[in-house]
Amino acid sequence: MISTRKKGEWLYLSIPSEWEGLSIASILKEKWNVPKTLLHHYRMNKSVKLNGEIISWSTFVKGKDSLQLHLFTNEEFGVIPEYKEVDVLFEDDHLLVVNKPAGMDTHPNETGQIGTLANAIAFYLQSQGIQTKVRHIHRLDKDTTGAVLFAKNKLVGAILDKMLENREIKRTYIALVQGRIKPAKGKIDAAIGKDRHHPTRRRVSPNGQKAISGYKVLEYLPKRDITVVELELQTGRTHQIRVHLSHIGHPILGDILYGGRDDIARQALHAVKIRFIHPISGEYIESVAPFTDDPAVFPGH
């Protein structure tokens, strides 16, 4: 694990032994995969120092060196701060994982919109004296609950975006579906595209984007003819879990758009866990989102 500390607007990072002999440029480009536009910004603004000095990025680092990066600069939130309770699952200087409630968009879909999780995060950051853009790394549908990851600076946002693209951020979901799923463990590999007949609906389509969902049955509730199933995404398509479960004949309970029964108020889908390697410290992070609301939707869980 890499030792770091925040000091004002700067991050101080102690060079770990495995980085000895690397150049500053190699650390930025290869260890962190910093995008070219951000690298250019760092060069132009002299945002990288070694042992307190601005030196060439071709310089090789040593074990006792201290790398400094100007990460924590003030930015516009990008959304209107609005007070709402925020259920924080994990937080440090770089990122934030929160448990999203039902009936709330992850982010505004139009300028000036309020009532979203992003608005609440902006207020939460503002209350701590942090002025940074609200960067959601992924999103959940309005009625889906559970863990959502946010980055608190440009660098971490860029690294996490790349990690998500490379499937290095693992997300686990729990769903209640209609009927009994067989076999009890499997993989749904079916491309997903837009439904030409519905503006928001998606469908399985051979011409769509590749989509893979792994699943495992946790429990079958015979009285309600419902299966409790755990799912892990290998891709991140819009409505992926909802489309895939409907495609195999087991729509999510309450998901009317994809053929689910309407005997509960919302779709019974919860993002229960997110895990990844911390983009700066290298620490393994696992955040579990408890079922904090709708006990009727997830009985006994």
Short mmCIF file of C-alpha atoms in Angstrom, two decimals:
data_model
loop_
_atom_site.label_atom_id
_atom_site.label_comp_id
_atom_site.label_asym_id
_atom_site.label_seq_id
_atom_site.Cartn_x
_atom_site.Cartn_y
_atom_site.Cartn_z
CA MET A 1 0.00 0.00 0.00
CA ILE A 2 1.26 3.49 -0.87
CA SER A 3 1.51 6.08 1.91
CA THR A 4 -0.19 9.39 1.06
CA ARG A 5 -1.42 12.51 2.82
CA LYS A 6 -3.29 15.62 1.80
CA LYS A 7 -1.71 18.96 2.59
CA GLY A 8 -3.79 21.91 1.43
CA GLU A 9 -4.35 21.50 -2.30
CA TRP A 10 -1.45 19.07 -2.69
CA LEU A 11 -1.16 15.31 -2.40
CA TYR A 12 2.09 14.07 -0.82
CA LEU A 13 2.99 10.54 -1.85
CA SER A 14 5.91 8.49 -0.53
CA ILE A 15 7.55 6.52 -3.33
CA PRO A 16 7.12 2.77 -2.64
CA SER A 17 10.10 0.46 -3.13
CA GLU A 18 8.58 -1.12 -6.25
CA TRP A 19 8.59 2.28 -7.98
CA GLU A 20 12.31 2.90 -7.47
CA GLY A 21 14.05 3.58 -10.77
CA LEU A 22 10.88 4.70 -12.55
CA SER A 23 10.67 8.16 -14.06
CA ILE A 24 7.99 10.62 -13.00
CA ALA A 25 6.56 10.32 -16.52
CA SER A 26 6.35 6.52 -16.19
CA ILE A 27 4.47 6.80 -12.91
CA LEU A 28 1.93 9.18 -14.40
CA LYS A 29 1.51 7.39 -17.73
CA GLU A 30 1.96 3.72 -16.84
CA LYS A 31 1.04 3.36 -13.18
CA TRP A 32 -1.91 5.74 -13.28
CA ASN A 33 -2.78 5.93 -17.00
CA VAL A 34 -3.25 9.70 -16.75
CA PRO A 35 -5.02 10.97 -19.92
CA LYS A 36 -3.00 13.14 -22.31
CA THR A 37 -5.16 16.21 -21.70
CA LEU A 38 -4.59 15.97 -17.94
CA LEU A 39 -0.84 15.36 -18.44
CA HIS A 40 -0.71 18.53 -20.53
CA HIS A 41 -2.58 20.43 -17.81
CA TYR A 42 -0.09 19.22 -15.19
CA ARG A 43 2.88 20.29 -17.33
CA MET A 44 1.48 23.73 -18.11
CA ASN A 45 0.49 24.40 -14.50
CA LYS A 46 3.61 22.89 -12.88
CA SER A 47 1.36 20.59 -10.89
CA VAL A 48 3.94 17.87 -10.21
CA LYS A 49 6.92 18.18 -7.86
CA LEU A 50 9.56 15.82 -6.49
CA ASN A 51 10.78 16.56 -2.98
CA GLY A 52 9.25 20.02 -3.24
CA GLU A 53 10.99 20.95 -6.51
CA ILE A 54 9.69 21.28 -10.05
CA ILE A 55 12.01 19.08 -12.10
CA SER A 56 12.05 17.16 -15.36
CA TRP A 57 9.56 14.33 -15.63
CA SER A 58 12.37 12.16 -16.98
CA THR A 59 13.91 12.17 -13.49
CA PHE A 60 14.12 8.72 -11.88
CA VAL A 61 12.66 8.44 -8.39
CA LYS A 62 14.27 6.86 -5.33
CA GLY A 63 12.75 5.03 -2.37
CA LYS A 64 12.78 7.93 0.07
CA ASP A 65 11.50 10.50 -2.39
CA SER A 66 8.23 12.37 -1.97
CA LEU A 67 6.07 13.03 -5.03
CA GLN A 68 3.67 15.97 -4.82
CA LEU A 69 0.66 16.51 -7.07
CA HIS A 70 -1.59 19.56 -7.16
CA LEU A 71 -4.87 17.62 -7.12
CA PHE A 72 -7.30 19.36 -4.80
CA THR A 73 -8.17 22.51 -6.74
CA ASN A 74 -11.49 24.30 -6.48
CA GLU A 75 -14.02 23.57 -9.23
CA GLU A 76 -17.67 24.28 -9.89
CA PHE A 77 -19.89 21.47 -8.60
CA GLY A 78 -21.63 21.22 -11.96
CA VAL A 79 -24.96 20.70 -10.17
CA ILE A 80 -27.02 22.69 -7.66
CA PRO A 81 -26.17 21.68 -4.06
CA GLU A 82 -29.30 20.48 -2.27
CA TYR A 83 -29.56 19.13 1.26
CA LYS A 84 -30.60 15.49 1.53
CA GLU A 85 -29.36 12.79 3.87
CA VAL A 86 -26.40 10.90 2.38
CA ASP A 87 -25.64 7.32 3.45
CA VAL A 88 -21.83 7.16 3.16
CA LEU A 89 -20.34 3.67 2.84
CA PHE A 90 -16.70 4.71 2.27
CA GLU A 91 -14.87 8.01 1.98
CA ASP A 92 -11.33 9.35 1.85
CA ASP A 93 -9.62 12.33 0.21
CA HIS A 94 -10.08 10.86 -3.26
CA LEU A 95 -13.37 9.04 -3.54
CA LEU A 96 -16.78 8.49 -2.04
CA VAL A 97 -19.14 5.49 -2.08
CA VAL A 98 -22.74 6.12 -1.07
CA ASN A 99 -25.92 4.06 -0.79
CA LYS A 100 -28.50 5.50 -3.19
CA PRO A 101 -32.15 5.34 -2.08
CA ALA A 102 -35.05 4.39 -4.35
CA GLY A 103 -36.87 6.99 -6.42
CA MET A 104 -33.82 9.19 -7.01
CA ASP A 105 -31.88 9.79 -10.22
CA THR A 106 -28.11 9.41 -9.94
CA HIS A 107 -27.52 12.75 -11.69
CA PRO A 108 -29.56 15.53 -13.34
CA ASN A 109 -30.85 14.80 -16.82
CA GLU A 110 -31.40 18.48 -17.61
CA THR A 111 -29.87 21.79 -16.58
CA GLY A 112 -31.06 23.04 -13.20
CA GLN A 113 -32.62 19.75 -12.12
CA ILE A 114 -32.56 19.03 -8.39
CA GLY A 115 -33.58 16.07 -6.27
CA THR A 116 -30.82 13.78 -7.58
CA LEU A 117 -28.04 11.98 -5.74
CA ALA A 118 -25.49 14.29 -7.39
CA ASN A 119 -27.26 17.34 -5.89
CA ALA A 120 -27.08 15.73 -2.46
CA ILE A 121 -23.38 14.89 -2.93
CA ALA A 122 -22.65 18.50 -3.91
CA PHE A 123 -24.24 19.73 -0.68
CA TYR A 124 -22.42 17.07 1.33
CA LEU A 125 -19.05 18.13 -0.11
CA GLN A 126 -19.88 21.81 0.32
CA SER A 127 -20.65 21.22 4.00
CA GLN A 128 -17.10 19.89 4.40
CA GLY A 129 -15.57 22.88 2.66
CA ILE A 130 -14.77 20.86 -0.46
CA GLN A 131 -15.38 22.62 -3.77
CA THR A 132 -15.02 20.06 -6.56
CA LYS A 133 -16.98 18.80 -9.53
CA VAL A 134 -19.39 15.97 -8.68
CA ARG A 135 -18.05 13.02 -10.70
CA HIS A 136 -20.14 9.84 -10.70
CA ILE A 137 -18.15 6.90 -12.07
CA HIS A 138 -21.22 4.84 -12.86
CA ARG A 139 -24.95 5.25 -12.38
CA LEU A 140 -28.00 3.38 -11.14
CA ASP A 141 -31.52 3.60 -12.51
CA LYS A 142 -33.92 5.84 -10.58
CA ASP A 143 -35.64 2.98 -8.77
CA THR A 144 -32.51 0.85 -8.22
CA THR A 145 -30.89 1.22 -4.81
CA GLY A 146 -27.35 0.64 -3.62
CA ALA A 147 -23.69 1.55 -3.97
CA VAL A 148 -22.61 4.39 -6.26
CA LEU A 149 -18.98 5.50 -6.64
CA PHE A 150 -17.90 9.14 -6.95
CA ALA A 151 -14.43 10.64 -7.55
CA LYS A 152 -13.34 13.76 -5.66
CA ASN A 153 -10.68 15.04 -8.07
CA LYS A 154 -9.82 14.97 -11.80
CA LEU A 155 -7.00 12.45 -11.53
CA VAL A 156 -8.95 9.86 -9.57
CA GLY A 157 -11.97 10.40 -11.82
CA ALA A 158 -9.86 9.68 -14.91
CA ILE A 159 -8.27 6.57 -13.37
CA LEU A 160 -11.58 5.17 -12.14
CA ASP A 161 -13.21 5.78 -15.54
CA LYS A 162 -10.45 3.72 -17.15
CA MET A 163 -10.75 1.02 -14.48
CA LEU A 164 -14.49 0.79 -15.14
CA GLU A 165 -13.85 0.49 -18.87
CA ASN A 166 -11.29 -2.27 -18.20
CA ARG A 167 -13.76 -4.11 -15.88
CA GLU A 168 -11.51 -3.58 -12.87
CA ILE A 169 -14.39 -2.28 -10.76
CA LYS A 170 -16.57 -5.20 -9.71
CA ARG A 171 -20.26 -4.59 -8.96
CA THR A 172 -22.59 -7.12 -7.37
CA TYR A 173 -26.39 -6.85 -7.40
CA ILE A 174 -29.26 -8.63 -5.67
CA ALA A 175 -32.59 -9.00 -7.47
CA LEU A 176 -35.92 -10.66 -6.82
CA VAL A 177 -37.16 -12.27 -10.03
CA GLN A 178 -40.31 -14.03 -11.06
CA GLY A 179 -40.23 -17.81 -11.20
CA ARG A 180 -37.48 -20.29 -10.41
CA ILE A 181 -34.20 -19.77 -12.27
CA LYS A 182 -32.50 -22.90 -13.57
CA PRO A 183 -29.67 -23.71 -13.64
CA ALA A 184 -28.74 -22.21 -10.28
CA LYS A 185 -25.59 -20.60 -11.66
CA GLY A 186 -24.78 -19.29 -15.10
CA LYS A 187 -23.94 -16.50 -17.50
CA ILE A 188 -26.24 -14.46 -19.72
CA ASP A 189 -24.32 -13.42 -22.85
CA ALA A 190 -26.68 -11.41 -25.05
CA ALA A 191 -25.99 -8.13 -26.87
CA ILE A 192 -28.23 -5.19 -25.96
CA GLY A 193 -29.48 -2.39 -28.21
CA LYS A 194 -32.17 0.29 -28.24
CA ASP A 195 -35.79 -0.64 -28.78
CA ARG A 196 -36.98 1.26 -31.86
CA HIS A 197 -40.56 1.18 -30.57
CA HIS A 198 -39.91 2.67 -27.12
CA PRO A 199 -37.80 5.77 -26.25
CA THR A 200 -36.31 4.42 -23.00
CA ARG A 201 -36.56 0.66 -23.36
CA ARG A 202 -33.63 -1.58 -24.37
CA ARG A 203 -33.79 -5.07 -25.86
CA VAL A 204 -31.60 -8.02 -26.71
CA SER A 205 -30.39 -7.48 -30.28
CA PRO A 206 -27.71 -9.23 -32.37
CA ASN A 207 -26.66 -5.77 -33.60
CA GLY A 208 -26.43 -4.31 -30.08
CA GLN A 209 -23.47 -3.85 -27.76
CA LYS A 210 -21.89 -6.89 -26.12
CA ALA A 211 -23.40 -7.51 -22.68
CA ILE A 212 -22.56 -10.25 -20.17
CA SER A 213 -24.14 -10.83 -16.76
CA GLY A 214 -23.09 -13.63 -14.40
CA TYR A 215 -25.69 -14.87 -11.92
CA LYS A 216 -26.05 -17.19 -8.92
CA VAL A 217 -29.28 -18.23 -7.22
CA LEU A 218 -29.25 -17.45 -3.50
CA GLU A 219 -32.74 -18.63 -2.54
CA TYR A 220 -36.07 -19.70 -3.95
CA LEU A 221 -39.25 -18.54 -2.21
CA PRO A 222 -41.92 -21.04 -3.30
CA LYS A 223 -44.88 -19.27 -1.65
CA ARG A 224 -44.27 -16.23 -3.82
CA ASP A 225 -42.65 -18.12 -6.75
CA ILE A 226 -39.69 -15.73 -6.52
CA THR A 227 -35.96 -16.35 -6.88
CA VAL A 228 -33.43 -14.25 -4.98
CA VAL A 229 -30.49 -13.98 -7.35
CA GLU A 230 -27.03 -12.43 -7.12
CA LEU A 231 -25.60 -10.90 -10.28
CA GLU A 232 -22.25 -9.51 -11.32
CA LEU A 233 -21.79 -7.38 -14.42
CA GLN A 234 -18.96 -8.00 -16.85
CA THR A 235 -20.20 -5.09 -18.97
CA GLY A 236 -22.21 -1.99 -18.10
CA ARG A 237 -25.01 -1.47 -20.61
CA THR A 238 -28.10 0.60 -19.88
CA HIS A 239 -30.74 -1.55 -18.11
CA GLN A 240 -28.45 -4.56 -18.59
CA ILE A 241 -29.64 -6.69 -15.66
CA ARG A 242 -33.28 -5.82 -16.27
CA VAL A 243 -33.07 -6.70 -19.98
CA HIS A 244 -31.10 -9.91 -19.42
CA LEU A 245 -33.39 -11.29 -16.72
CA SER A 246 -36.46 -10.49 -18.78
CA HIS A 247 -34.80 -12.13 -21.80
CA ILE A 248 -34.40 -15.47 -19.98
CA GLY A 249 -38.03 -15.37 -18.84
CA HIS A 250 -37.48 -14.15 -15.27
CA PRO A 251 -38.22 -10.40 -15.14
CA ILE A 252 -37.42 -8.49 -11.97
CA LEU A 253 -40.34 -8.17 -9.58
CA GLY A 254 -41.90 -4.71 -9.96
CA ASP A 255 -40.11 -3.94 -13.25
CA ILE A 256 -43.18 -3.18 -15.35
CA LEU A 257 -41.13 -1.89 -18.31
CA TYR A 258 -39.64 -5.34 -18.82
CA GLY A 259 -42.61 -7.52 -17.96
CA GLY A 260 -42.35 -7.70 -14.18
CA ARG A 261 -45.36 -8.06 -11.88
CA ASP A 262 -46.67 -4.80 -10.46
CA ASP A 263 -47.39 -6.04 -6.93
CA ILE A 264 -44.60 -3.91 -5.43
CA ALA A 265 -43.91 -0.20 -5.84
CA ARG A 266 -40.60 -0.47 -7.70
CA GLN A 267 -38.22 -2.94 -9.33
CA ALA A 268 -36.56 -5.19 -6.76
CA LEU A 269 -32.94 -4.50 -7.73
CA HIS A 270 -30.18 -3.45 -5.32
CA ALA A 271 -26.46 -2.80 -5.96
CA VAL A 272 -25.22 -4.58 -2.85
CA LYS A 273 -21.45 -4.47 -3.28
CA ILE A 274 -18.68 -2.65 -5.12
CA ARG A 275 -15.00 -3.60 -4.95
CA PHE A 276 -11.83 -2.33 -6.58
CA ILE A 277 -8.20 -1.42 -5.97
CA HIS A 278 -7.84 2.17 -4.73
CA PRO A 279 -6.43 4.20 -7.64
CA ILE A 280 -3.89 6.06 -5.47
CA SER A 281 -3.02 3.97 -2.41
CA GLY A 282 -3.37 0.53 -4.00
CA GLU A 283 -5.57 -0.56 -1.08
CA TYR A 284 -8.34 -3.12 -1.71
CA ILE A 285 -11.71 -1.42 -1.20
CA GLU A 286 -14.95 -3.33 -0.69
CA SER A 287 -18.12 -1.44 0.16
CA VAL A 288 -21.35 -3.24 1.04
CA ALA A 289 -24.64 -1.37 0.78
CA PRO A 290 -27.21 -2.67 3.29
CA PHE A 291 -30.89 -2.83 2.39
CA THR A 292 -31.77 0.36 4.24
CA ASP A 293 -35.25 0.81 2.77
CA ASP A 294 -38.16 -1.10 1.31
CA PRO A 295 -38.11 -4.19 3.56
CA ALA A 296 -41.24 -5.34 1.75
CA VAL A 297 -39.26 -5.46 -1.50
CA PHE A 298 -36.39 -7.51 -0.04
CA PRO A 299 -37.95 -9.61 2.74
CA GLY A 300 -35.43 -11.19 5.08
CA HIS A 301 -32.46 -9.39 3.50
#
